[in-house]
């Protein structure tokens, strides 16, 4: 899996499940493989710094296949309870089998140097001196992402260490119980999970393959972060001016999780949802997610969807850097760059403007991102409110019972406070 990520820019969470099935791994073996593979991807920056120090050369000068083995070995040494002897021995044996005795000696030497210090001692030796840089190194994040989190925390930037630690930990699996099919209480009983704290439809699982659960196989439940559930719920709770005519729109629907939850809630009142997705293969994922629900899927660019205006409620879950969901996408933090933000901000602004044009007077748009980065969140919404003459609603009121989401009018969820992805959401109402 590490090789696929390095050579082909593959997505770890897509490659690994297929490999586990192919190799026939299950139970504790699958859990260990998952921990090693995802953990090594998450910790890349820290691991590479230690490897470079131990090798006495830059990472770029080390052959890729050897680098994969070294990353796997150093991760075991510094971030698991696997014995040092076992970690070194298996890594050397793997190298000898694939690359010969000479390369095995190099790997052995580097890993033994890596094992001479504790993780804390390596942080002391290699981390930058400034506070943000040090925390970024300790919790294996690029410095620019750690700084973006600190900026979003604002006056509570002292929580940065807690945010990065939560972002660096293995997250729980979150399920959503489909309204009208099964309750969260029933889903928790069937799966052995625990009911969620914030969403009335959320259930937490400690691990395992959710795809094997009967309620998931039968379409009564799905995997969905609780923060994403709260975004969809906020749209349904926002106060409109005038009656709800039952025309709802998910303008950025792929892969379909929020559209499915909106569709299930809409069906209770006889409403309908339009779901827009520009990529045909992702639109097919939406169709599968909303099967048997009152949702119409359109393959179109949300900026020029061709839909008839007059929607009561519109969700713009905009494409973003995904900085708030890094814990669920192990390798993503090392692929994103600050340059990605500029292009995305333009797209986000255009999508929000297009949604505004499709909204009826008195209707509500909920704008959300799975990123807390200020240029993608507060700045976008403030710009839209000014340009469009939108009324900003206090989004905190749309999250009843959810504490500590900021000073308003937008709301920011955090993994260390809420156990969710770092979702941002804001609600804008169109004046009559």
mmCIF file of N, CA and C in Angstrom, residues 285-419:
data_model
loop_
_atom_site.group_PDB
_atom_site.id
_atom_site.type_symbol
_atom_site.label_atom_id
_atom_site.label_comp_id
_atom_site.label_asym_id
_atom_site.label_seq_id
_atom_site.Cartn_x
_atom_site.Cartn_y
_atom_site.Cartn_z
ATOM 1 N N UNK A 285 -22.137 7.238 -7.796
ATOM 2 C CA UNK A 285 -22.061 6.971 -6.355
ATOM 3 C C UNK A 285 -23.230 7.625 -5.623
ATOM 4 N N UNK A 286 -23.591 8.839 -6.058
ATOM 5 C CA UNK A 286 -24.743 9.516 -5.448
ATOM 6 C C UNK A 286 -26.013 8.703 -5.698
ATOM 7 N N UNK A 287 -26.187 8.234 -6.924
ATOM 8 C CA UNK A 287 -27.393 7.450 -7.248
ATOM 9 C C UNK A 287 -27.498 6.207 -6.359
ATOM 10 N N UNK A 288 -26.373 5.557 -6.131
ATOM 11 C CA UNK A 288 -26.384 4.368 -5.266
ATOM 12 C C UNK A 288 -26.730 4.749 -3.828
ATOM 13 N N UNK A 289 -26.205 5.891 -3.379
ATOM 14 C CA UNK A 289 -26.441 6.312 -1.995
ATOM 15 C C UNK A 289 -27.885 6.708 -1.756
ATOM 16 N N UNK A 290 -28.569 7.241 -2.780
ATOM 17 C CA UNK A 290 -29.932 7.773 -2.600
ATOM 18 C C UNK A 290 -30.991 6.839 -3.187
ATOM 19 N N UNK A 291 -30.601 5.609 -3.469
ATOM 20 C CA UNK A 291 -31.545 4.647 -4.044
ATOM 21 C C UNK A 291 -32.814 4.563 -3.193
ATOM 22 N N UNK A 292 -33.967 4.595 -3.829
ATOM 23 C CA UNK A 292 -35.286 4.505 -3.182
ATOM 24 C C UNK A 292 -35.660 5.763 -2.394
ATOM 25 N N UNK A 293 -34.926 6.844 -2.575
ATOM 26 C CA UNK A 293 -35.250 8.096 -1.889
ATOM 27 C C UNK A 293 -35.716 9.130 -2.917
ATOM 28 N N UNK A 294 -36.462 10.170 -2.479
ATOM 29 C CA UNK A 294 -36.959 11.191 -3.412
ATOM 30 C C UNK A 294 -35.863 12.190 -3.791
ATOM 31 N N UNK A 295 -34.819 11.670 -4.452
ATOM 32 C CA UNK A 295 -33.668 12.483 -4.851
ATOM 33 C C UNK A 295 -33.430 12.306 -6.347
ATOM 34 N N UNK A 296 -33.348 13.411 -7.065
ATOM 35 C CA UNK A 296 -33.061 13.406 -8.500
ATOM 36 C C UNK A 296 -31.623 13.865 -8.713
ATOM 37 N N UNK A 297 -30.810 13.012 -9.340
ATOM 38 C CA UNK A 297 -29.388 13.298 -9.520
ATOM 39 C C UNK A 297 -29.155 13.902 -10.907
ATOM 40 N N UNK A 298 -28.402 15.015 -10.937
ATOM 41 C CA UNK A 298 -28.105 15.719 -12.195
ATOM 42 C C UNK A 298 -26.589 15.760 -12.385
ATOM 43 N N UNK A 299 -26.110 15.311 -13.533
ATOM 44 C CA UNK A 299 -24.687 15.432 -13.857
ATOM 45 C C UNK A 299 -24.475 16.807 -14.490
ATOM 46 N N UNK A 300 -23.973 17.724 -13.697
ATOM 47 C CA UNK A 300 -23.828 19.115 -14.160
ATOM 48 C C UNK A 300 -22.830 19.838 -13.263
ATOM 49 N N UNK A 301 -22.288 20.921 -13.771
ATOM 50 C CA UNK A 301 -21.429 21.806 -12.983
ATOM 51 C C UNK A 301 -22.339 22.692 -12.131
ATOM 52 N N UNK A 302 -22.130 22.691 -10.850
ATOM 53 C CA UNK A 302 -22.990 23.473 -9.954
ATOM 54 C C UNK A 302 -22.982 24.958 -10.253
ATOM 55 N N UNK A 303 -21.937 25.439 -10.937
ATOM 56 C CA UNK A 303 -21.870 26.869 -11.265
ATOM 57 C C UNK A 303 -22.779 27.225 -12.437
ATOM 58 N N UNK A 304 -23.188 26.203 -13.213
ATOM 59 C CA UNK A 304 -24.096 26.426 -14.358
ATOM 60 C C UNK A 304 -24.942 25.168 -14.510
ATOM 61 N N UNK A 305 -25.787 24.920 -13.511
ATOM 62 C CA UNK A 305 -26.507 23.640 -13.433
ATOM 63 C C UNK A 305 -27.676 23.551 -14.407
ATOM 64 N N UNK A 306 -28.205 24.708 -14.842
ATOM 65 C CA UNK A 306 -29.379 24.700 -15.703
ATOM 66 C C UNK A 306 -30.672 24.405 -14.972
ATOM 67 N N UNK A 307 -30.639 24.331 -13.663
ATOM 68 C CA UNK A 307 -31.847 24.053 -12.872
ATOM 69 C C UNK A 307 -32.714 25.307 -12.784
ATOM 70 N N UNK A 308 -33.990 25.087 -12.564
ATOM 71 C CA UNK A 308 -34.939 26.202 -12.445
ATOM 72 C C UNK A 308 -34.840 26.812 -11.053
ATOM 73 N N UNK A 309 -34.664 28.124 -10.934
ATOM 74 C CA UNK A 309 -34.581 28.754 -9.609
ATOM 75 C C UNK A 309 -35.871 28.566 -8.808
ATOM 76 N N UNK A 310 -35.772 28.877 -7.523
ATOM 77 C CA UNK A 310 -36.946 28.801 -6.660
ATOM 78 C C UNK A 310 -36.812 27.809 -5.528
ATOM 79 N N UNK A 311 -35.577 27.392 -5.202
ATOM 80 C CA UNK A 311 -35.370 26.406 -4.139
ATOM 81 C C UNK A 311 -35.570 27.035 -2.759
ATOM 82 N N UNK A 312 -36.134 26.240 -1.857
ATOM 83 C CA UNK A 312 -36.330 26.692 -0.474
ATOM 84 C C UNK A 312 -35.058 26.562 0.351
ATOM 85 N N UNK A 313 -34.360 25.445 0.145
ATOM 86 C CA UNK A 313 -33.148 25.172 0.925
ATOM 87 C C UNK A 313 -32.071 24.628 -0.010
ATOM 88 N N UNK A 314 -30.860 25.174 0.103
ATOM 89 C CA UNK A 314 -29.752 24.730 -0.746
ATOM 90 C C UNK A 314 -28.529 24.490 0.135
ATOM 91 N N UNK A 315 -27.921 23.327 -0.063
ATOM 92 C CA UNK A 315 -26.657 23.012 0.609
ATOM 93 C C UNK A 315 -25.512 23.181 -0.380
ATOM 94 N N UNK A 316 -24.511 23.968 0.010
ATOM 95 C CA UNK A 316 -23.275 24.094 -0.763
ATOM 96 C C UNK A 316 -22.146 23.536 0.092
ATOM 97 N N UNK A 317 -21.959 22.224 0.006
ATOM 98 C CA UNK A 317 -20.849 21.566 0.702
ATOM 99 C C UNK A 317 -19.671 21.589 -0.258
ATOM 100 N N UNK A 318 -18.965 22.697 -0.254
ATOM 101 C CA UNK A 318 -18.065 23.045 -1.354
ATOM 102 C C UNK A 318 -16.792 22.202 -1.359
ATOM 103 N N UNK A 319 -16.258 21.925 -2.561
ATOM 104 C CA UNK A 319 -14.926 21.328 -2.652
ATOM 105 C C UNK A 319 -13.927 22.205 -1.896
ATOM 106 N N UNK A 320 -13.040 21.571 -1.124
ATOM 107 C CA UNK A 320 -12.134 22.346 -0.270
ATOM 108 C C UNK A 320 -10.830 21.584 -0.093
ATOM 109 N N UNK A 321 -9.921 22.143 0.680
ATOM 110 C CA UNK A 321 -8.643 21.493 0.927
ATOM 111 C C UNK A 321 -8.797 20.214 1.745
ATOM 112 N N UNK A 322 -9.913 20.070 2.447
ATOM 113 C CA UNK A 322 -10.124 18.871 3.266
ATOM 114 C C UNK A 322 -9.255 18.833 4.511
ATOM 115 N N UNK A 323 -8.747 19.989 4.951
ATOM 116 C CA UNK A 323 -7.859 19.995 6.117
ATOM 117 C C UNK A 323 -8.563 19.517 7.382
ATOM 118 N N UNK A 324 -9.880 19.598 7.406
ATOM 119 C CA UNK A 324 -10.618 19.180 8.598
ATOM 120 C C UNK A 324 -10.872 17.689 8.664
ATOM 121 N N UNK A 325 -10.559 16.957 7.581
ATOM 122 C CA UNK A 325 -10.825 15.512 7.546
ATOM 123 C C UNK A 325 -9.540 14.721 7.332
ATOM 124 N N UNK A 326 -8.392 15.307 7.707
ATOM 125 C CA UNK A 326 -7.118 14.643 7.455
ATOM 126 C C UNK A 326 -6.997 13.338 8.222
ATOM 127 N N UNK A 327 -7.630 13.230 9.381
ATOM 128 C CA UNK A 327 -7.488 12.008 10.179
ATOM 129 C C UNK A 327 -8.105 10.808 9.459
ATOM 130 N N UNK A 328 -9.038 11.067 8.532
ATOM 131 C CA UNK A 328 -9.662 9.964 7.787
ATOM 132 C C UNK A 328 -9.006 9.744 6.420
ATOM 133 N N UNK A 329 -8.049 10.607 6.054
ATOM 134 C CA UNK A 329 -7.351 10.469 4.763
ATOM 135 C C UNK A 329 -5.855 10.542 5.054
ATOM 136 N N UNK A 330 -5.256 9.414 5.352
ATOM 137 C CA UNK A 330 -3.919 9.402 5.969
ATOM 138 C C UNK A 330 -2.845 10.172 5.220
ATOM 139 N N UNK A 331 -2.823 10.048 3.870
ATOM 140 C CA UNK A 331 -1.712 10.648 3.121
ATOM 141 C C UNK A 331 -2.005 12.076 2.687
ATOM 142 N N UNK A 332 -3.245 12.561 2.875
ATOM 143 C CA UNK A 332 -3.669 13.828 2.276
ATOM 144 C C UNK A 332 -2.876 15.022 2.790
ATOM 145 N N UNK A 333 -2.474 15.003 4.056
ATOM 146 C CA UNK A 333 -1.793 16.185 4.616
ATOM 147 C C UNK A 333 -0.476 16.478 3.918
ATOM 148 N N UNK A 334 0.149 15.432 3.346
ATOM 149 C CA UNK A 334 1.446 15.630 2.685
ATOM 150 C C UNK A 334 1.299 15.949 1.205
ATOM 151 N N UNK A 335 0.066 15.917 0.688
ATOM 152 C CA UNK A 335 -0.166 16.224 -0.730
ATOM 153 C C UNK A 335 -0.681 17.644 -0.935
ATOM 154 N N UNK A 336 -1.424 18.144 0.021
ATOM 155 C CA UNK A 336 -1.955 19.495 -0.102
ATOM 156 C C UNK A 336 -0.843 20.517 0.038
ATOM 157 N N UNK A 337 -0.974 21.648 -0.679
ATOM 158 C CA UNK A 337 -0.022 22.752 -0.560
ATOM 159 C C UNK A 337 -0.815 24.053 -0.432
ATOM 160 N N UNK A 338 -0.199 25.118 0.075
ATOM 161 C CA UNK A 338 -0.905 26.402 0.162
ATOM 162 C C UNK A 338 -1.414 26.877 -1.198
ATOM 163 N N UNK A 339 -0.736 26.463 -2.278
ATOM 164 C CA UNK A 339 -1.165 26.893 -3.618
ATOM 165 C C UNK A 339 -2.544 26.337 -3.966
ATOM 166 N N UNK A 340 -2.933 25.206 -3.357
ATOM 167 C CA UNK A 340 -4.254 24.636 -3.639
ATOM 168 C C UNK A 340 -5.379 25.573 -3.221
ATOM 169 N N UNK A 341 -5.117 26.388 -2.205
ATOM 170 C CA UNK A 341 -6.180 27.187 -1.593
ATOM 171 C C UNK A 341 -6.720 28.223 -2.561
ATOM 172 N N UNK A 342 -5.831 28.873 -3.306
ATOM 173 C CA UNK A 342 -6.256 29.985 -4.168
ATOM 174 C C UNK A 342 -7.299 29.542 -5.187
ATOM 175 N N UNK A 343 -7.033 28.436 -5.859
ATOM 176 C CA UNK A 343 -7.947 27.946 -6.887
ATOM 177 C C UNK A 343 -9.277 27.519 -6.264
ATOM 178 N N UNK A 344 -9.206 26.875 -5.100
ATOM 179 C CA UNK A 344 -10.427 26.405 -4.445
ATOM 180 C C UNK A 344 -11.299 27.562 -3.968
ATOM 181 N N UNK A 345 -10.678 28.628 -3.481
ATOM 182 C CA UNK A 345 -11.444 29.777 -3.004
ATOM 183 C C UNK A 345 -12.266 30.396 -4.130
ATOM 184 N N UNK A 346 -11.686 30.463 -5.317
ATOM 185 C CA UNK A 346 -12.435 30.979 -6.471
ATOM 186 C C UNK A 346 -13.645 30.091 -6.753
ATOM 187 N N UNK A 347 -13.439 28.776 -6.757
ATOM 188 C CA UNK A 347 -14.524 27.829 -7.009
ATOM 189 C C UNK A 347 -15.607 27.935 -5.934
ATOM 190 N N UNK A 348 -15.191 28.038 -4.688
ATOM 191 C CA UNK A 348 -16.160 28.145 -3.584
ATOM 192 C C UNK A 348 -17.022 29.393 -3.725
ATOM 193 N N UNK A 349 -16.401 30.505 -4.075
ATOM 194 C CA UNK A 349 -17.141 31.754 -4.244
ATOM 195 C C UNK A 349 -18.152 31.627 -5.389
ATOM 196 N N UNK A 350 -17.732 31.012 -6.496
ATOM 197 C CA UNK A 350 -18.619 30.864 -7.653
ATOM 198 C C UNK A 350 -19.797 29.943 -7.341
ATOM 199 N N UNK A 351 -19.544 28.863 -6.608
ATOM 200 C CA UNK A 351 -20.625 27.932 -6.252
ATOM 201 C C UNK A 351 -21.638 28.590 -5.326
ATOM 202 N N UNK A 352 -21.152 29.360 -4.366
ATOM 203 C CA UNK A 352 -22.067 30.025 -3.431
ATOM 204 C C UNK A 352 -22.905 31.074 -4.167
ATOM 205 N N UNK A 353 -22.313 31.771 -5.116
ATOM 206 C CA UNK A 353 -23.063 32.745 -5.913
ATOM 207 C C UNK A 353 -24.123 32.053 -6.766
ATOM 208 N N UNK A 354 -23.758 30.918 -7.368
ATOM 209 C CA UNK A 354 -24.720 30.169 -8.185
ATOM 210 C C UNK A 354 -25.884 29.677 -7.342
ATOM 211 N N UNK A 355 -25.595 29.224 -6.131
ATOM 212 C CA UNK A 355 -26.659 28.772 -5.230
ATOM 213 C C UNK A 355 -27.600 29.921 -4.892
ATOM 214 N N UNK A 356 -27.029 31.093 -4.678
ATOM 215 C CA UNK A 356 -27.839 32.265 -4.339
ATOM 216 C C UNK A 356 -28.829 32.596 -5.455
ATOM 217 N N UNK A 357 -28.359 32.436 -6.693
ATOM 218 C CA UNK A 357 -29.228 32.719 -7.841
ATOM 219 C C UNK A 357 -30.370 31.701 -7.960
ATOM 220 N N UNK A 358 -30.169 30.494 -7.436
ATOM 221 C CA UNK A 358 -31.194 29.447 -7.501
ATOM 222 C C UNK A 358 -32.151 29.485 -6.314
ATOM 223 N N UNK A 359 -31.833 30.310 -5.319
ATOM 224 C CA UNK A 359 -32.606 30.345 -4.075
ATOM 225 C C UNK A 359 -33.784 31.316 -4.205
ATOM 226 N N UNK A 360 -34.926 30.935 -3.672
ATOM 227 C CA UNK A 360 -36.068 31.848 -3.666
ATOM 228 C C UNK A 360 -35.891 32.884 -2.566
ATOM 229 N N UNK A 361 -36.523 34.058 -2.697
ATOM 230 C CA UNK A 361 -36.522 35.024 -1.596
ATOM 231 C C UNK A 361 -37.101 34.375 -0.336
ATOM 232 N N UNK A 362 -36.422 34.566 0.774
ATOM 233 C CA UNK A 362 -36.844 33.951 2.028
ATOM 234 C C UNK A 362 -36.251 32.582 2.255
ATOM 235 N N UNK A 363 -35.555 32.022 1.235
ATOM 236 C CA UNK A 363 -34.923 30.714 1.366
ATOM 237 C C UNK A 363 -33.559 30.808 2.025
ATOM 238 N N UNK A 364 -32.974 29.639 2.320
ATOM 239 C CA UNK A 364 -31.713 29.582 3.067
ATOM 240 C C UNK A 364 -30.697 28.719 2.319
ATOM 241 N N UNK A 365 -29.466 29.234 2.257
ATOM 242 C CA UNK A 365 -28.308 28.465 1.808
ATOM 243 C C UNK A 365 -27.460 28.137 3.032
ATOM 244 N N UNK A 366 -27.062 26.870 3.166
ATOM 245 C CA UNK A 366 -26.045 26.498 4.150
ATOM 246 C C UNK A 366 -24.765 26.197 3.384
ATOM 247 N N UNK A 367 -23.707 26.941 3.713
ATOM 248 C CA UNK A 367 -22.392 26.755 3.106
ATOM 249 C C UNK A 367 -21.527 25.989 4.103
ATOM 250 N N UNK A 368 -20.862 24.942 3.626
ATOM 251 C CA UNK A 368 -20.019 24.164 4.534
ATOM 252 C C UNK A 368 -18.756 23.713 3.823
ATOM 253 N N UNK A 369 -17.713 23.466 4.623
ATOM 254 C CA UNK A 369 -16.469 22.872 4.136
ATOM 255 C C UNK A 369 -15.950 21.922 5.208
ATOM 256 N N UNK A 370 -15.237 20.874 4.783
ATOM 257 C CA UNK A 370 -14.543 20.032 5.765
ATOM 258 C C UNK A 370 -13.129 20.593 5.932
ATOM 259 N N UNK A 371 -13.076 21.871 6.214
ATOM 260 C CA UNK A 371 -11.825 22.579 6.452
ATOM 261 C C UNK A 371 -12.113 23.763 7.368
ATOM 262 N N UNK A 372 -11.241 24.007 8.359
ATOM 263 C CA UNK A 372 -11.396 25.199 9.200
ATOM 264 C C UNK A 372 -10.600 26.389 8.684
ATOM 265 N N UNK A 373 -9.930 26.239 7.536
ATOM 266 C CA UNK A 373 -9.002 27.253 7.027
ATOM 267 C C UNK A 373 -9.766 28.551 6.741
ATOM 268 N N UNK A 374 -9.367 29.649 7.342
ATOM 269 C CA UNK A 374 -10.137 30.894 7.289
ATOM 270 C C UNK A 374 -10.436 31.387 5.871
ATOM 271 N N UNK A 375 -9.490 31.319 4.914
ATOM 272 C CA UNK A 375 -9.838 31.774 3.557
ATOM 273 C C UNK A 375 -10.984 30.982 2.930
ATOM 274 N N UNK A 376 -11.183 29.726 3.359
ATOM 275 C CA UNK A 376 -12.243 28.883 2.795
ATOM 276 C C UNK A 376 -13.544 28.963 3.578
ATOM 277 N N UNK A 377 -13.526 29.625 4.727
ATOM 278 C CA UNK A 377 -14.683 29.579 5.618
ATOM 279 C C UNK A 377 -15.212 30.979 5.891
ATOM 280 N N UNK A 378 -14.703 31.594 6.935
ATOM 281 C CA UNK A 378 -15.190 32.901 7.373
ATOM 282 C C UNK A 378 -15.068 33.941 6.263
ATOM 283 N N UNK A 379 -13.951 33.924 5.547
ATOM 284 C CA UNK A 379 -13.730 34.927 4.497
ATOM 285 C C UNK A 379 -14.722 34.771 3.355
ATOM 286 N N UNK A 380 -14.969 33.536 2.923
ATOM 287 C CA UNK A 380 -15.914 33.284 1.835
ATOM 288 C C UNK A 380 -17.309 33.766 2.206
ATOM 289 N N UNK A 381 -17.741 33.441 3.426
ATOM 290 C CA UNK A 381 -19.098 33.792 3.857
ATOM 291 C C UNK A 381 -19.251 35.301 4.024
ATOM 292 N N UNK A 382 -18.251 35.942 4.615
ATOM 293 C CA UNK A 382 -18.318 37.392 4.796
ATOM 294 C C UNK A 382 -18.372 38.108 3.449
ATOM 295 N N UNK A 383 -17.585 37.621 2.492
ATOM 296 C CA UNK A 383 -17.590 38.204 1.153
ATOM 297 C C UNK A 383 -18.966 38.035 0.492
ATOM 298 N N UNK A 384 -19.555 36.834 0.628
ATOM 299 C CA UNK A 384 -20.862 36.583 0.019
ATOM 300 C C UNK A 384 -21.948 37.443 0.653
ATOM 301 N N UNK A 385 -21.916 37.554 1.976
ATOM 302 C CA UNK A 385 -22.927 38.369 2.658
ATOM 303 C C UNK A 385 -22.864 39.813 2.183
ATOM 304 N N UNK A 386 -21.649 40.312 1.982
ATOM 305 C CA UNK A 386 -21.474 41.703 1.534
ATOM 306 C C UNK A 386 -21.926 41.865 0.082
ATOM 307 N N UNK A 387 -21.484 40.955 -0.789
ATOM 308 C CA UNK A 387 -21.784 41.080 -2.222
ATOM 309 C C UNK A 387 -23.260 40.846 -2.528
ATOM 310 N N UNK A 388 -23.856 39.880 -1.844
ATOM 311 C CA UNK A 388 -25.202 39.425 -2.194
ATOM 312 C C UNK A 388 -26.292 40.036 -1.331
ATOM 313 N N UNK A 389 -25.898 40.773 -0.301
ATOM 314 C CA UNK A 389 -26.895 41.328 0.601
ATOM 315 C C UNK A 389 -27.598 40.248 1.415
ATOM 316 N N UNK A 390 -26.871 39.181 1.755
ATOM 317 C CA UNK A 390 -27.457 38.050 2.479
ATOM 318 C C UNK A 390 -27.573 38.353 3.966
ATOM 319 N N UNK A 391 -28.576 37.763 4.573
ATOM 320 C CA UNK A 391 -28.744 37.849 6.026
ATOM 321 C C UNK A 391 -28.060 36.636 6.653
ATOM 322 N N UNK A 392 -27.041 36.875 7.468
ATOM 323 C CA UNK A 392 -26.346 35.766 8.122
ATOM 324 C C UNK A 392 -27.141 35.315 9.339
ATOM 325 N N UNK A 393 -27.544 34.055 9.362
ATOM 326 C CA UNK A 393 -28.226 33.494 10.525
ATOM 327 C C UNK A 393 -27.187 33.029 11.552
ATOM 328 N N UNK A 394 -27.596 32.968 12.809
ATOM 329 C CA UNK A 394 -26.719 32.422 13.840
ATOM 330 C C UNK A 394 -26.751 30.900 13.705
ATOM 331 N N UNK A 395 -25.731 30.364 13.067
ATOM 332 C CA UNK A 395 -25.717 28.934 12.749
ATOM 333 C C UNK A 395 -25.681 28.078 14.007
ATOM 334 N N UNK A 396 -25.199 28.629 15.096
ATOM 335 C CA UNK A 396 -25.151 27.856 16.347
ATOM 336 C C UNK A 396 -26.535 27.404 16.780
ATOM 337 N N UNK A 397 -27.562 28.197 16.440
ATOM 338 C CA UNK A 397 -28.928 27.830 16.820
ATOM 339 C C UNK A 397 -29.446 26.637 16.022
ATOM 340 N N UNK A 398 -28.775 26.310 14.925
ATOM 341 C CA UNK A 398 -29.170 25.171 14.096
ATOM 342 C C UNK A 398 -28.499 23.880 14.552
ATOM 343 N N UNK A 399 -27.699 23.984 15.605
ATOM 344 C CA UNK A 399 -26.996 22.825 16.169
ATOM 345 C C UNK A 399 -27.381 22.674 17.643
ATOM 346 N N UNK A 400 -28.648 22.441 17.944
ATOM 347 C CA UNK A 400 -29.088 22.398 19.344
ATOM 348 C C UNK A 400 -28.349 21.321 20.133
ATOM 349 N N UNK A 401 -27.860 21.717 21.294
ATOM 350 C CA UNK A 401 -27.149 20.775 22.145
ATOM 351 C C UNK A 401 -25.673 20.659 21.867
ATOM 352 N N UNK A 402 -25.215 21.193 20.725
ATOM 353 C CA UNK A 402 -23.792 21.111 20.391
ATOM 354 C C UNK A 402 -23.092 22.323 21.003
ATOM 355 N N UNK A 403 -22.137 22.087 21.868
ATOM 356 C CA UNK A 403 -21.476 23.157 22.612
ATOM 357 C C UNK A 403 -20.172 23.570 21.950
ATOM 358 N N UNK A 404 -19.742 24.797 22.276
ATOM 359 C CA UNK A 404 -18.387 25.239 21.977
ATOM 360 C C UNK A 404 -18.066 25.243 20.481
ATOM 361 N N UNK A 405 -18.954 25.855 19.686
ATOM 362 C CA UNK A 405 -18.746 25.888 18.231
ATOM 363 C C UNK A 405 -18.317 27.277 17.750
ATOM 364 N N UNK A 406 -17.886 28.133 18.664
ATOM 365 C CA UNK A 406 -17.377 29.438 18.266
ATOM 366 C C UNK A 406 -18.303 30.566 18.646
ATOM 367 N N UNK A 407 -17.931 31.773 18.230
ATOM 368 C CA UNK A 407 -18.642 32.987 18.616
ATOM 369 C C UNK A 407 -19.728 33.392 17.633
ATOM 370 N N UNK A 408 -19.915 32.608 16.549
ATOM 371 C CA UNK A 408 -20.955 32.927 15.579
ATOM 372 C C UNK A 408 -20.501 34.012 14.601
ATOM 373 N N UNK A 409 -21.329 34.320 13.588
ATOM 374 C CA UNK A 409 -22.574 33.621 13.263
ATOM 375 C C UNK A 409 -22.365 32.249 12.631
ATOM 376 N N UNK A 410 -21.157 31.955 12.110
ATOM 377 C CA UNK A 410 -20.872 30.615 11.628
ATOM 378 C C UNK A 410 -20.591 29.681 12.791
ATOM 379 N N UNK A 411 -20.421 28.398 12.501
ATOM 380 C CA UNK A 411 -20.117 27.397 13.527
ATOM 381 C C UNK A 411 -18.945 26.550 13.054
ATOM 382 N N UNK A 412 -18.028 26.257 13.974
ATOM 383 C CA UNK A 412 -16.853 25.455 13.643
ATOM 384 C C UNK A 412 -16.780 24.250 14.576
ATOM 385 N N UNK A 413 -16.818 23.058 14.003
ATOM 386 C CA UNK A 413 -16.637 21.825 14.759
ATOM 387 C C UNK A 413 -15.156 21.443 14.757
ATOM 388 N N UNK A 414 -14.718 20.735 15.816
ATOM 389 C CA UNK A 414 -13.308 20.352 15.944
ATOM 390 C C UNK A 414 -13.206 18.913 16.438
ATOM 391 N N UNK A 415 -12.200 18.164 15.950
ATOM 392 C CA UNK A 415 -12.041 16.780 16.419
ATOM 393 C C UNK A 415 -11.747 16.683 17.912
ATOM 394 N N UNK A 416 -10.985 17.636 18.471
ATOM 395 C CA UNK A 416 -10.630 17.527 19.894
ATOM 396 C C UNK A 416 -11.767 17.970 20.806
ATOM 397 N N UNK A 417 -12.693 18.773 20.293
ATOM 398 C CA UNK A 417 -13.841 19.202 21.111
ATOM 399 C C UNK A 417 -15.062 18.321 20.904
ATOM 400 N N UNK A 418 -15.298 17.925 19.668
ATOM 401 C CA UNK A 418 -16.563 17.267 19.324
ATOM 402 C C UNK A 418 -16.409 15.837 18.837
ATOM 403 N N UNK A 419 -15.172 15.411 18.559
ATOM 404 C CA UNK A 419 -14.969 14.069 18.030
ATOM 405 C C UNK A 419 -15.362 13.931 16.572
#
